[in-house]
CSV table of C-alpha atoms and ligand atoms in Angstrom, one decimal:
chain,number,residue,atom,x,y,z
A,1,MET,CA,-33.3,-24.5,35.5
A,2,SER,CA,-30.1,-25.0,37.5
A,3,PRO,CA,-27.2,-22.5,37.0
A,4,SER,CA,-25.2,-25.3,35.2
A,5,ASP,CA,-28.0,-25.4,32.5
A,6,ALA,CA,-27.5,-21.8,31.6
A,7,ALA,CA,-26.1,-21.1,28.1
A,8,PRO,CA,-22.3,-20.3,28.4
A,9,PRO,CA,-21.6,-16.6,27.9
A,10,PRO,CA,-20.6,-15.8,24.2
A,11,LEU,CA,-17.6,-13.8,25.4
A,12,LEU,CA,-15.2,-14.3,28.3
A,13,VAL,CA,-13.6,-11.2,29.9
A,14,ALA,CA,-10.5,-11.5,32.1
A,15,GLN,CA,-8.2,-8.9,33.5
A,16,ARG,CA,-4.5,-9.2,34.5
A,17,ASP,CA,-2.7,-6.1,35.6
A,18,ALA,CA,-3.3,-3.5,32.9
A,19,VAL,CA,-4.2,-6.1,30.2
A,20,ARG,CA,-7.9,-7.1,29.4
A,21,THR,CA,-8.4,-10.3,27.6
A,22,LEU,CA,-11.6,-10.9,25.5
A,23,THR,CA,-12.2,-14.5,24.5
A,24,LEU,CA,-14.7,-15.3,21.8
A,25,ASN,CA,-16.6,-18.2,23.3
A,26,ARG,CA,-18.7,-20.0,20.7
A,27,PRO,CA,-16.3,-22.8,20.1
A,28,GLN,CA,-18.9,-25.2,18.7
A,29,ALA,CA,-19.4,-22.8,15.8
A,30,LEU,CA,-15.7,-21.7,15.6
A,31,ASN,CA,-16.6,-18.6,17.4
A,32,SER,CA,-18.5,-17.2,14.4
A,33,PHE,CA,-20.5,-14.0,15.1
A,34,ASN,CA,-24.2,-14.2,15.9
A,35,GLY,CA,-26.1,-11.3,17.4
A,36,GLU,CA,-25.3,-12.2,21.0
A,37,LEU,CA,-21.5,-12.5,20.4
A,38,HIS,CA,-21.5,-9.3,18.5
A,39,ALA,CA,-23.4,-7.4,21.2
A,40,ALA,CA,-21.2,-8.8,24.0
A,41,LEU,CA,-18.0,-7.9,22.1
A,42,MET,CA,-19.2,-4.3,21.5
A,43,GLN,CA,-20.1,-4.0,25.1
A,44,ALA,CA,-16.8,-5.5,26.4
A,45,LEU,CA,-14.9,-3.1,24.1
A,46,ASP,CA,-16.8,-0.1,25.4
A,47,ASP,CA,-16.1,-1.3,29.0
A,48,ALA,CA,-12.4,-1.7,28.4
A,49,ALA,CA,-12.2,1.7,26.6
A,50,ALA,CA,-14.0,3.4,29.6
A,51,ASP,CA,-11.8,1.7,32.3
A,52,ARG,CA,-8.6,3.8,32.5
A,53,SER,CA,-6.8,1.0,34.2
A,54,VAL,CA,-6.8,-0.9,30.9
A,55,ARG,CA,-3.8,-0.1,28.8
A,56,CYS,CA,-4.0,-3.0,26.3
A,57,VAL,CA,-6.7,-5.4,25.0
A,58,VAL,CA,-6.1,-8.9,23.8
A,59,ILE,CA,-8.6,-10.7,21.6
A,60,THR,CA,-8.5,-14.5,21.3
A,61,GLY,CA,-10.8,-17.4,20.6
A,62,ALA,CA,-11.9,-20.4,22.8
A,63,GLY,CA,-11.4,-23.9,21.4
A,64,ARG,CA,-9.7,-24.7,18.0
A,65,GLY,CA,-10.9,-21.7,16.0
A,66,PHE,CA,-10.3,-18.0,16.3
A,67,CYS,CA,-13.4,-16.8,14.4
A,68,ALA,CA,-15.2,-18.1,11.4
A,69,GLY,CA,-16.8,-14.8,10.5
A,70,GLN,CA,-20.5,-14.3,10.3
A,71,ASP,CA,-22.6,-17.2,11.7
A,72,LEU,CA,-24.1,-18.4,8.4
A,73,SER,CA,-27.0,-20.0,10.2
A,74,ASP,CA,-28.0,-16.7,11.8
A,75,PRO,CA,-31.6,-15.7,10.7
A,76,ALA,CA,-30.3,-12.3,10.0
A,77,MET,CA,-28.4,-13.8,6.9
A,78,ALA,CA,-31.7,-14.6,5.1
A,79,ALA,CA,-31.6,-11.9,2.5
A,80,PRO,CA,-34.3,-12.0,-0.1
A,81,ALA,CA,-32.9,-13.5,-3.3
A,82,GLY,CA,-32.6,-10.9,-6.1
A,83,GLY,CA,-34.1,-8.2,-3.9
A,84,PRO,CA,-33.1,-4.6,-4.0
A,85,ALA,CA,-29.5,-3.9,-3.1
A,86,GLU,CA,-30.5,-1.3,-0.6
A,87,GLY,CA,-32.1,-2.4,2.6
A,88,THR,CA,-31.4,-6.1,2.3
A,89,SER,CA,-30.8,-7.8,5.6
A,90,ILE,CA,-27.1,-8.5,4.6
A,91,GLY,CA,-26.4,-4.9,3.9
A,92,ARG,CA,-28.0,-3.9,7.2
A,93,LEU,CA,-26.1,-6.6,9.0
A,94,ILE,CA,-22.9,-5.0,7.8
A,95,GLU,CA,-23.9,-1.4,8.4
A,96,GLU,CA,-25.3,-2.2,11.9
A,97,ARG,CA,-22.8,-4.7,13.1
A,98,TYR,CA,-19.5,-5.0,11.2
A,99,ALA,CA,-18.9,-1.4,10.2
A,100,PRO,CA,-19.3,0.0,13.8
A,101,LEU,CA,-17.1,-2.8,15.0
A,102,VAL,CA,-14.3,-1.9,12.7
A,103,MET,CA,-14.6,1.8,13.4
A,104,LYS,CA,-14.4,1.0,17.2
A,105,LEU,CA,-11.3,-1.0,16.6
A,106,ARG,CA,-9.6,1.5,14.4
A,107,GLN,CA,-10.3,4.3,16.9
A,108,PHE,CA,-9.8,2.2,20.0
A,109,PRO,CA,-8.1,4.2,23.0
A,110,THR,CA,-5.5,1.4,23.8
A,111,PRO,CA,-3.5,-0.9,21.7
A,112,LEU,CA,-5.2,-4.1,20.5
A,113,VAL,CA,-3.5,-7.5,20.1
A,114,ALA,CA,-5.2,-10.4,18.3
A,115,ALA,CA,-4.0,-13.8,19.5
A,116,VAL,CA,-5.1,-15.9,16.7
A,117,ASN,CA,-5.4,-19.5,18.0
A,118,GLY,CA,-6.9,-21.2,15.0
A,119,VAL,CA,-8.7,-20.6,11.7
A,120,ALA,CA,-9.7,-17.0,11.2
A,121,ALA,CA,-12.2,-16.9,8.2
A,122,GLY,CA,-14.3,-14.2,6.5
A,123,ALA,CA,-15.1,-11.4,8.8
A,124,GLY,CA,-13.1,-13.3,11.4
A,125,ALA,CA,-9.9,-12.9,9.5
A,126,ASN,CA,-10.4,-9.2,8.9
A,127,PHE,CA,-11.5,-8.7,12.5
A,128,ALA,CA,-8.2,-10.0,13.5
A,129,LEU,CA,-6.2,-8.0,10.9
A,130,ASN,CA,-8.0,-4.8,12.3
A,131,CYS,CA,-6.1,-5.2,15.5
A,132,ASP,CA,-2.7,-3.4,16.0
A,133,LEU,CA,-0.5,-6.4,16.4
A,134,VAL,CA,-1.5,-10.0,15.3
A,135,VAL,CA,0.2,-12.9,16.9
A,136,ALA,CA,-0.7,-16.3,15.5
A,137,ALA,CA,-0.2,-19.9,16.7
A,138,ARG,CA,1.8,-21.8,14.0
A,139,SER,CA,-1.3,-24.0,13.3
A,140,ALA,CA,-3.6,-21.0,12.8
A,141,SER,CA,-4.7,-19.9,9.3
A,142,PHE,CA,-6.3,-16.9,7.6
A,143,LEU,CA,-9.1,-17.4,5.0
A,144,GLN,CA,-10.9,-14.8,2.9
A,145,ALA,CA,-13.9,-17.1,2.7
A,146,PHE,CA,-16.2,-14.5,1.0
A,147,SER,CA,-15.8,-15.4,-2.7
A,148,LYS,CA,-16.8,-19.0,-2.0
A,149,ILE,CA,-20.2,-17.8,-0.8
A,150,GLY,CA,-20.6,-15.3,-3.6
A,151,LEU,CA,-19.6,-12.2,-1.6
A,152,ILE,CA,-16.6,-9.7,-1.4
A,153,PRO,CA,-14.3,-9.2,1.5
A,154,ASP,CA,-16.0,-7.1,4.2
A,155,CYS,CA,-15.2,-6.1,7.8
A,156,GLY,CA,-12.7,-3.6,6.2
A,157,GLY,CA,-10.9,-6.3,4.1
A,158,THR,CA,-11.2,-4.2,0.9
A,159,TRP,CA,-9.3,-1.4,2.6
A,160,LEU,CA,-6.9,-3.5,4.6
A,161,LEU,CA,-5.8,-6.3,2.3
A,162,PRO,CA,-4.2,-4.2,-0.5
A,163,ARG,CA,-2.5,-2.1,2.2
A,164,LEU,CA,-1.1,-5.0,4.2
A,165,ALA,CA,-0.3,-7.4,1.3
A,166,GLY,CA,-0.3,-5.3,-1.9
A,167,ARG,CA,-2.9,-5.5,-4.6
A,168,GLY,CA,-1.7,-8.6,-6.3
A,169,ARG,CA,-1.6,-10.7,-3.2
A,170,ALA,CA,-4.9,-9.1,-1.9
A,171,LEU,CA,-6.6,-10.2,-5.1
A,172,GLY,CA,-5.2,-13.7,-4.9
A,173,LEU,CA,-6.3,-14.2,-1.3
A,174,ALA,CA,-9.8,-12.7,-1.9
A,175,MET,CA,-10.5,-14.4,-5.2
A,176,LEU,CA,-9.2,-17.8,-4.4
A,177,GLY,CA,-10.2,-18.0,-0.6
A,178,ASP,CA,-7.5,-20.4,0.1
A,179,ARG,CA,-6.4,-21.1,3.6
A,180,LEU,CA,-3.3,-19.0,4.3
A,181,PRO,CA,-1.1,-20.7,7.0
A,182,ALA,CA,0.2,-18.4,9.7
A,183,GLU,CA,3.8,-18.5,8.6
A,184,GLN,CA,2.8,-17.4,5.1
A,185,ALA,CA,0.5,-14.7,6.5
A,186,ALA,CA,3.6,-13.3,8.5
A,187,ALA,CA,5.7,-13.5,5.3
A,188,MET,CA,3.0,-11.4,3.5
A,189,GLY,CA,3.0,-8.8,6.3
A,190,LEU,CA,-0.5,-9.6,7.7
A,191,VAL,CA,0.9,-11.1,11.0
A,192,TRP,CA,3.5,-9.6,13.4
A,193,GLN,CA,4.6,-12.9,15.1
A,194,VAL,CA,4.1,-16.6,14.7
A,195,CYS,CA,4.8,-18.8,17.7
A,196,ASP,CA,4.3,-22.4,18.7
A,197,ASP,CA,0.7,-23.2,19.6
A,198,GLU,CA,1.3,-23.9,23.3
A,199,GLN,CA,3.1,-20.5,23.5
A,200,LEU,CA,0.3,-18.4,22.0
A,201,GLN,CA,-1.2,-16.9,25.1
A,202,ALA,CA,2.1,-16.3,26.9
A,203,THR,CA,3.5,-14.7,23.7
A,204,ALA,CA,0.4,-12.4,23.4
A,205,ALA,CA,0.6,-11.6,27.1
A,206,ALA,CA,4.3,-10.6,26.9
A,207,LEU,CA,3.5,-8.4,24.0
A,208,ALA,CA,0.5,-6.9,25.7
A,209,ASP,CA,2.6,-6.2,28.8
A,210,ARG,CA,5.2,-4.4,26.7
A,211,LEU,CA,2.4,-2.3,25.0
A,212,ALA,CA,0.8,-1.6,28.4
A,213,ALA,CA,4.0,-0.3,29.8
A,214,LEU,CA,4.4,2.3,27.0
A,215,PRO,CA,2.6,5.7,26.8
A,216,THR,CA,-0.9,4.7,25.7
A,217,ALA,CA,-1.8,8.0,23.9
A,218,ALA,CA,1.4,7.8,21.8
A,219,LEU,CA,0.6,4.3,20.7
A,220,VAL,CA,-2.9,5.2,19.7
A,221,GLN,CA,-1.9,8.4,17.9
A,222,THR,CA,0.8,6.3,16.1
A,223,ARG,CA,-2.0,3.9,14.7
A,224,LEU,CA,-4.1,6.9,13.7
A,225,ALA,CA,-1.2,8.7,12.1
A,226,LEU,CA,0.0,5.6,10.2
A,227,ASP,CA,-3.5,5.1,8.9
A,228,LYS,CA,-3.7,8.7,7.9
A,229,GLY,CA,-0.2,8.6,6.4
A,230,GLY,CA,-1.5,5.9,3.9
A,231,GLN,CA,-4.1,8.3,2.6
A,232,VAL,CA,-2.6,11.8,2.3
A,233,ASP,CA,0.4,13.3,0.5
A,234,MET,CA,3.8,13.9,2.3
A,235,ALA,CA,3.0,17.6,3.0
A,236,GLU,CA,-0.2,16.7,4.8
A,237,ALA,CA,1.6,13.9,6.7
A,238,LEU,CA,4.3,16.2,7.9
A,239,ALA,CA,1.7,18.7,9.0
A,240,HIS,CA,-0.1,16.0,10.9
A,241,GLU,CA,3.0,14.8,12.5
A,242,ALA,CA,3.9,18.3,13.7
A,243,ARG,CA,0.4,18.9,15.1
A,244,VAL,CA,0.3,15.5,17.0
A,245,GLN,CA,3.9,15.7,18.2
A,246,ASP,CA,3.4,19.1,19.5
A,247,GLU,CA,0.4,17.9,21.5
A,248,LEU,CA,2.1,14.6,22.7
A,249,GLY,CA,5.3,16.5,23.5
A,250,ARG,CA,3.5,18.6,26.0
A,251,SER,CA,1.9,15.6,27.7
A,252,ALA,CA,2.7,14.4,31.1
A,253,ASP,CA,3.7,11.0,29.7
A,254,SER,CA,6.3,12.5,27.3
A,255,ARG,CA,7.7,14.8,29.9
A,256,GLU,CA,8.0,11.9,32.4
A,257,ALA,CA,9.6,9.6,29.8
A,258,VAL,CA,12.2,12.2,28.9
A,259,GLN,CA,12.9,13.0,32.6
A,260,ALA,CA,13.2,9.2,33.4
A,261,PHE,CA,15.7,8.8,30.5
A,262,LEU,CA,17.8,11.7,31.8
A,263,GLU,CA,17.7,10.3,35.4
A,264,ARG,CA,18.5,6.8,34.1
A,265,ARG,CA,15.4,5.2,35.7
A,266,PRO,CA,12.2,3.5,34.5
A,267,ALA,CA,9.4,5.9,33.5
A,268,ARG,CA,6.3,5.9,35.7
A,269,PHE,CA,3.2,6.7,33.7
A,270,ALA,CA,0.0,7.9,35.2
A,271,PRO,CA,-3.3,6.0,34.3
A,272,ARG,CA,-4.4,7.0,30.8
B,301,LIG,C1,-20.0,-22.4,11.4
B,301,LIG,C2,-19.3,-21.4,10.7
B,301,LIG,C3,-20.0,-20.2,10.3
B,301,LIG,C4,-21.9,-21.1,11.3
B,301,LIG,C5,-18.0,-23.0,11.0
B,301,LIG,N1,-21.3,-20.1,10.7
B,301,LIG,N2,-21.2,-22.2,11.7
B,301,LIG,C6,-21.0,-10.5,7.2
B,301,LIG,C7,-22.4,-10.1,7.1
B,301,LIG,C8,-23.2,-10.5,6.2
B,301,LIG,C9,-23.0,-11.3,5.3
B,301,LIG,C10,-22.1,-12.2,5.0
B,301,LIG,O1,-20.8,-11.9,5.3
B,301,LIG,C11,-20.4,-11.3,6.4
B,301,LIG,C12,-19.0,-11.6,6.7
B,301,LIG,C13,-18.5,-13.0,6.7
B,301,LIG,O2,-17.9,-13.3,7.6
B,301,LIG,S1,-18.9,-14.0,5.4
B,301,LIG,C14,-17.9,-15.5,5.6
B,301,LIG,C15,-18.5,-16.3,6.7
B,301,LIG,N3,-17.7,-17.5,7.0
B,301,LIG,C16,-17.4,-18.4,6.2
B,301,LIG,O3,-17.9,-18.6,5.1
B,301,LIG,C17,-16.6,-19.6,6.7
B,301,LIG,C18,-17.5,-20.8,6.9
B,301,LIG,N4,-16.7,-21.9,7.5
B,301,LIG,C19,-15.8,-22.6,6.9
B,301,LIG,O4,-15.5,-22.4,5.7
B,301,LIG,C20,-15.1,-23.7,7.6
B,301,LIG,O5,-15.9,-23.9,8.8
B,301,LIG,C21,-13.7,-23.3,8.1
B,301,LIG,C22,-12.8,-23.2,6.9
B,301,LIG,C23,-13.6,-21.9,8.8
B,301,LIG,C24,-13.1,-24.4,9.1
B,301,LIG,O6,-13.2,-25.5,8.6
B,301,LIG,P1,-13.1,-26.9,9.5
B,301,LIG,O7,-11.9,-26.7,10.3
B,301,LIG,O8,-13.2,-28.1,8.6
B,301,LIG,O9,-14.3,-26.9,10.5
B,301,LIG,P2,-15.9,-27.2,10.1
B,301,LIG,O10,-16.3,-26.7,8.8
B,301,LIG,O11,-16.1,-28.7,10.4
B,301,LIG,O12,-16.7,-26.3,11.3
B,301,LIG,C25,-16.8,-26.7,12.5
B,301,LIG,C26,-18.2,-26.4,13.1
B,301,LIG,O13,-18.3,-24.9,13.0
B,301,LIG,C27,-19.2,-26.9,12.1
B,301,LIG,O14,-20.4,-27.2,12.9
B,301,LIG,P3,-20.7,-28.8,13.2
B,301,LIG,O15,-22.0,-28.7,14.0
B,301,LIG,O16,-20.9,-29.5,11.9
B,301,LIG,O17,-19.6,-29.3,14.0
B,301,LIG,C28,-19.5,-25.8,11.3
B,301,LIG,O18,-20.9,-25.7,10.7
B,301,LIG,C29,-19.4,-24.6,12.3
B,301,LIG,N5,-19.1,-23.3,11.5
B,301,LIG,N6,-18.0,-21.8,10.4
B,301,LIG,N7,-19.4,-19.2,9.6
């Protein structure tokens, strides 16, 4: 077999300055998740997390789609009809693949930008929405495809959608499973920014550069604190803010930033 006969890698990894870009690369199946893509993505996220030169990760898709969720032709999808709820292969698939992926994203040690280049469906939509900032091409769309195949939103959708869009809109999106165009997704609060299709990668790169230039630990603690703030009462949120602020306030990043402000110069942050 010549090298040109080899199957293309399911995920492309590129680095520019402090920004690592991961491109889902199964365009023939709208970058839906099979076992190989899932494993490559988990490994690439671990690699980026371990590489201290990486200060922001951008996730995008090759071809005309972002990600169509679970690959429905994957043999792992063949759950026994009417079988026991516990231990079916679909339940295992979620526990073994999607839940660890979502937890990795929510706890990721750098900011995450989703550059949604086309349709994001099912777990693919909620995968994008689990990133910190979502930039979408104007022609992109979001689709809670689950109800149409007799399932509920997964990949964290049941937690995310009511928080991002409110209960009423979450129910409309999840029950009807309509294609939500990027502009409407932005109006509902799911998406940070919509741009012209040809500007998507440049827009995501500019956003990633801005995030990479900020103190990474503060950005990550911001995500964690906002997620916590949505679940605790004010007293607990205030206590958490005091604890984290105390820790961050003593960090080299914060000290350097304050000093740079006083000296009217740009801050120089050490690798994270
Ligand atoms: C696909 C897929 C796909 C395989 C397009 N699989 N080939 C997790 C774990 C366990 C259980 C279940 O749930 C989950 C989470 C989930 O993600 S469930 C939801 C799974 N995703 C879907 O139900 C979406 C299925 N896809 C679609 O509805 C459409 O393809 C959308 C609306 C995304 C795009 O429509 P079109 O732009 O018209 O494209 P297309 O349908 O023609 O698709 C293009 C190709 O991609 C086509 O292959 P072909 O060989 O005919 O060109 C599709 O078969 C393939 N493809 N999604 N999920």
